[in-house]
Amino acid sequence: MRAYEIDEATIQLPDEWADQSVNILASSREMPAEFSLVINRDGMEDGEELSDYVARQEKSLRQELPGLSVTRRGDLPIDGRPAVDLELRWTADTGPVRQRQICVAHEPGKVLTLTATAKEPYYAKYQATLDDIVARMRFRRRG
């Protein structure tokens, strides 16, 4: 058994269990919030590099979101780990949306994706907050 921490508690889980949780954080308790940050965990396919993983995810997003455009793409190492930073735009039924996806290869074959989403008028308001969250992000050392 091993300790597994959530915000509210620590629980004991069998060693072989894998974390496939999704964290959803919002800028306020009011819904819909102006800004949300979703953190999810995923695995890369055998032999896949981070750049291949990101390309596969982008292809999937283009199929789901007609009119999607990638407005920025770059490398953004986080806590010494490779990461790819994408900024995306599309128009939803409710209006223009901006999103930033940061995919981090945090362990061999594993990706942690931070997805920040806001309607166009609110995106700039939270940009510095997201940059600060990413800059202060530290991974736990397992061993």
mmCIF file of C-alpha atoms in Angstrom:
data_model
loop_
_atom_site.group_PDB
_atom_site.id
_atom_site.type_symbol
_atom_site.label_atom_id
_atom_site.label_comp_id
_atom_site.label_asym_id
_atom_site.label_seq_id
_atom_site.Cartn_x
_atom_site.Cartn_y
_atom_site.Cartn_z
ATOM 1 C CA MET A 1 0.000 0.000 0.000
ATOM 2 C CA ARG A 2 1.079 3.569 -0.601
ATOM 3 C CA ALA A 3 -0.140 6.957 0.513
ATOM 4 C CA TYR A 4 -2.108 8.956 -2.065
ATOM 5 C CA GLU A 5 -2.827 12.601 -1.366
ATOM 6 C CA ILE A 6 -5.818 14.612 -2.472
ATOM 7 C CA ASP A 7 -6.535 18.152 -1.355
ATOM 8 C CA GLU A 8 -8.847 17.018 1.414
ATOM 9 C CA ALA A 9 -7.152 13.844 2.670
ATOM 10 C CA THR A 10 -4.537 11.134 2.372
ATOM 11 C CA ILE A 11 -5.713 7.628 1.539
ATOM 12 C CA GLN A 12 -3.892 4.309 1.228
ATOM 13 C CA LEU A 13 -3.987 2.581 -2.166
ATOM 14 C CA PRO A 14 -2.585 -0.692 -3.498
ATOM 15 C CA ASP A 15 0.884 -0.109 -4.995
ATOM 16 C CA GLU A 16 -0.163 -1.215 -8.480
ATOM 17 C CA TRP A 17 -3.004 1.305 -8.792
ATOM 18 C CA ALA A 18 -2.390 4.144 -11.270
ATOM 19 C CA ASP A 19 -3.471 7.759 -10.889
ATOM 20 C CA GLN A 20 -5.810 8.620 -13.763
ATOM 21 C CA SER A 21 -7.516 11.476 -12.004
ATOM 22 C CA VAL A 22 -8.505 14.816 -13.482
ATOM 23 C CA ASN A 23 -8.291 18.001 -11.422
ATOM 24 C CA ILE A 24 -10.638 20.839 -12.331
ATOM 25 C CA LEU A 25 -9.873 24.225 -10.798
ATOM 26 C CA ALA A 26 -11.885 27.387 -11.406
ATOM 27 C CA SER A 27 -11.293 31.089 -10.848
ATOM 28 C CA SER A 28 -14.455 31.341 -8.738
ATOM 29 C CA ARG A 29 -17.249 29.285 -7.216
ATOM 30 C CA GLU A 30 -19.706 30.886 -9.618
ATOM 31 C CA MET A 31 -20.436 28.815 -12.688
ATOM 32 C CA PRO A 32 -19.489 29.175 -15.339
ATOM 33 C CA ALA A 33 -16.219 30.594 -14.052
ATOM 34 C CA GLU A 34 -14.316 33.137 -16.117
ATOM 35 C CA PHE A 35 -11.250 30.895 -16.177
ATOM 36 C CA SER A 36 -10.616 27.211 -15.546
ATOM 37 C CA LEU A 37 -7.526 25.060 -15.195
ATOM 38 C CA VAL A 38 -7.842 21.341 -15.826
ATOM 39 C CA ILE A 39 -4.959 18.981 -15.035
ATOM 40 C CA ASN A 40 -5.106 15.500 -16.486
ATOM 41 C CA ARG A 41 -2.824 12.512 -16.676
ATOM 42 C CA ASP A 42 -2.190 10.421 -19.765
ATOM 43 C CA GLY A 43 0.279 7.952 -21.187
ATOM 44 C CA MET A 44 2.297 8.122 -24.360
ATOM 45 C CA GLU A 45 2.110 5.317 -26.870
ATOM 46 C CA ASP A 46 5.064 2.914 -27.075
ATOM 47 C CA GLY A 47 8.064 4.675 -28.583
ATOM 48 C CA GLU A 48 6.247 8.011 -28.706
ATOM 49 C CA GLU A 49 8.158 11.213 -27.956
ATOM 50 C CA LEU A 50 6.519 14.239 -26.339
ATOM 51 C CA SER A 51 6.375 16.080 -29.680
ATOM 52 C CA ASP A 52 4.546 13.089 -31.228
ATOM 53 C CA TYR A 53 2.104 13.001 -28.321
ATOM 54 C CA VAL A 54 1.353 16.722 -28.705
ATOM 55 C CA ALA A 55 0.858 16.333 -32.477
ATOM 56 C CA ARG A 56 -1.583 13.464 -31.852
ATOM 57 C CA GLN A 57 -3.520 15.531 -29.315
ATOM 58 C CA GLU A 58 -3.613 18.535 -31.656
ATOM 59 C CA LYS A 59 -4.979 16.368 -34.472
ATOM 60 C CA SER A 60 -7.718 15.115 -32.163
ATOM 61 C CA LEU A 61 -8.611 18.675 -31.106
ATOM 62 C CA ARG A 62 -8.828 19.803 -34.730
ATOM 63 C CA GLN A 63 -11.376 17.054 -35.377
ATOM 64 C CA GLU A 64 -13.435 18.045 -32.325
ATOM 65 C CA LEU A 65 -13.204 21.831 -32.738
ATOM 66 C CA PRO A 66 -13.750 23.090 -36.288
ATOM 67 C CA GLY A 67 -11.954 26.369 -36.879
ATOM 68 C CA LEU A 68 -9.304 25.660 -34.237
ATOM 69 C CA SER A 69 -6.096 27.618 -34.741
ATOM 70 C CA VAL A 70 -2.781 27.231 -32.959
ATOM 71 C CA THR A 71 -1.582 30.770 -32.291
ATOM 72 C CA ARG A 72 1.604 29.865 -30.431
ATOM 73 C CA ARG A 73 3.721 26.778 -29.874
ATOM 74 C CA GLY A 74 6.966 26.499 -27.968
ATOM 75 C CA ASP A 75 9.084 24.516 -25.569
ATOM 76 C CA LEU A 76 8.617 25.396 -21.907
ATOM 77 C CA PRO A 77 10.628 23.169 -19.544
ATOM 78 C CA ILE A 78 8.959 22.815 -16.152
ATOM 79 C CA ASP A 79 11.008 21.837 -13.115
ATOM 80 C CA GLY A 80 13.689 20.387 -15.402
ATOM 81 C CA ARG A 81 11.242 18.305 -17.433
ATOM 82 C CA PRO A 82 10.441 18.785 -21.128
ATOM 83 C CA ALA A 83 7.139 20.473 -21.909
ATOM 84 C CA VAL A 84 5.348 21.854 -24.959
ATOM 85 C CA ASP A 85 3.218 24.992 -24.602
ATOM 86 C CA LEU A 86 0.357 25.545 -27.080
ATOM 87 C CA GLU A 87 -2.019 28.476 -27.299
ATOM 88 C CA LEU A 88 -5.265 27.740 -29.135
ATOM 89 C CA ARG A 89 -8.278 29.691 -30.359
ATOM 90 C CA TRP A 90 -11.673 28.706 -31.679
ATOM 91 C CA THR A 91 -15.238 29.924 -31.642
ATOM 92 C CA ALA A 92 -17.706 28.036 -29.477
ATOM 93 C CA ASP A 93 -21.482 28.476 -29.475
ATOM 94 C CA THR A 94 -20.996 31.019 -26.682
ATOM 95 C CA GLY A 95 -18.310 33.025 -28.525
ATOM 96 C CA PRO A 96 -14.516 33.138 -28.991
ATOM 97 C CA VAL A 97 -12.456 30.910 -26.698
ATOM 98 C CA ARG A 98 -8.758 30.916 -25.916
ATOM 99 C CA GLN A 99 -6.959 27.987 -24.408
ATOM 100 C CA ARG A 100 -3.436 27.178 -23.379
ATOM 101 C CA GLN A 101 -2.313 23.572 -23.159
ATOM 102 C CA ILE A 102 0.977 22.705 -21.532
ATOM 103 C CA CYS A 103 2.003 19.050 -21.897
ATOM 104 C CA VAL A 104 4.791 17.925 -19.549
ATOM 105 C CA ALA A 105 6.637 14.619 -19.831
ATOM 106 C CA HIS A 106 6.999 14.199 -16.081
ATOM 107 C CA GLU A 107 7.918 10.500 -15.944
ATOM 108 C CA PRO A 108 8.966 8.068 -18.683
ATOM 109 C CA GLY A 109 5.933 7.496 -20.901
ATOM 110 C CA LYS A 110 3.661 9.754 -18.834
ATOM 111 C CA VAL A 111 2.259 13.193 -19.631
ATOM 112 C CA LEU A 112 0.654 15.729 -17.328
ATOM 113 C CA THR A 113 -1.413 18.281 -19.273
ATOM 114 C CA LEU A 114 -2.437 21.644 -17.859
ATOM 115 C CA THR A 115 -5.328 23.103 -19.853
ATOM 116 C CA ALA A 116 -6.287 26.702 -19.116
ATOM 117 C CA THR A 117 -9.482 27.917 -20.794
ATOM 118 C CA ALA A 118 -11.331 31.225 -20.869
ATOM 119 C CA LYS A 119 -13.688 33.121 -23.098
ATOM 120 C CA GLU A 120 -11.757 35.694 -25.117
ATOM 121 C CA PRO A 121 -12.549 38.756 -22.960
ATOM 122 C CA TYR A 122 -11.226 37.084 -19.776
ATOM 123 C CA TYR A 123 -8.111 35.326 -21.068
ATOM 124 C CA ALA A 124 -5.648 38.215 -20.654
ATOM 125 C CA LYS A 125 -6.857 38.823 -17.092
ATOM 126 C CA TYR A 126 -5.572 35.388 -16.003
ATOM 127 C CA GLN A 127 -2.459 35.060 -18.184
ATOM 128 C CA ALA A 128 -0.025 36.247 -15.488
ATOM 129 C CA THR A 129 -1.662 33.961 -12.910
ATOM 130 C CA LEU A 130 -1.199 30.954 -15.186
ATOM 131 C CA ASP A 131 2.416 31.919 -15.899
ATOM 132 C CA ASP A 132 3.026 32.108 -12.139
ATOM 133 C CA ILE A 133 1.387 28.708 -11.532
ATOM 134 C CA VAL A 134 3.578 27.110 -14.197
ATOM 135 C CA ALA A 135 6.769 28.843 -13.006
ATOM 136 C CA ARG A 136 6.209 27.617 -9.429
ATOM 137 C CA MET A 137 5.231 24.061 -10.382
ATOM 138 C CA ARG A 138 7.429 21.409 -8.746
ATOM 139 C CA PHE A 139 7.191 17.658 -9.167
ATOM 140 C CA ARG A 140 7.430 15.294 -6.252
ATOM 141 C CA ARG A 141 10.532 13.173 -6.275
ATOM 142 C CA ARG A 142 9.503 9.547 -6.105
ATOM 143 C CA GLY A 143 11.830 6.828 -5.084
#
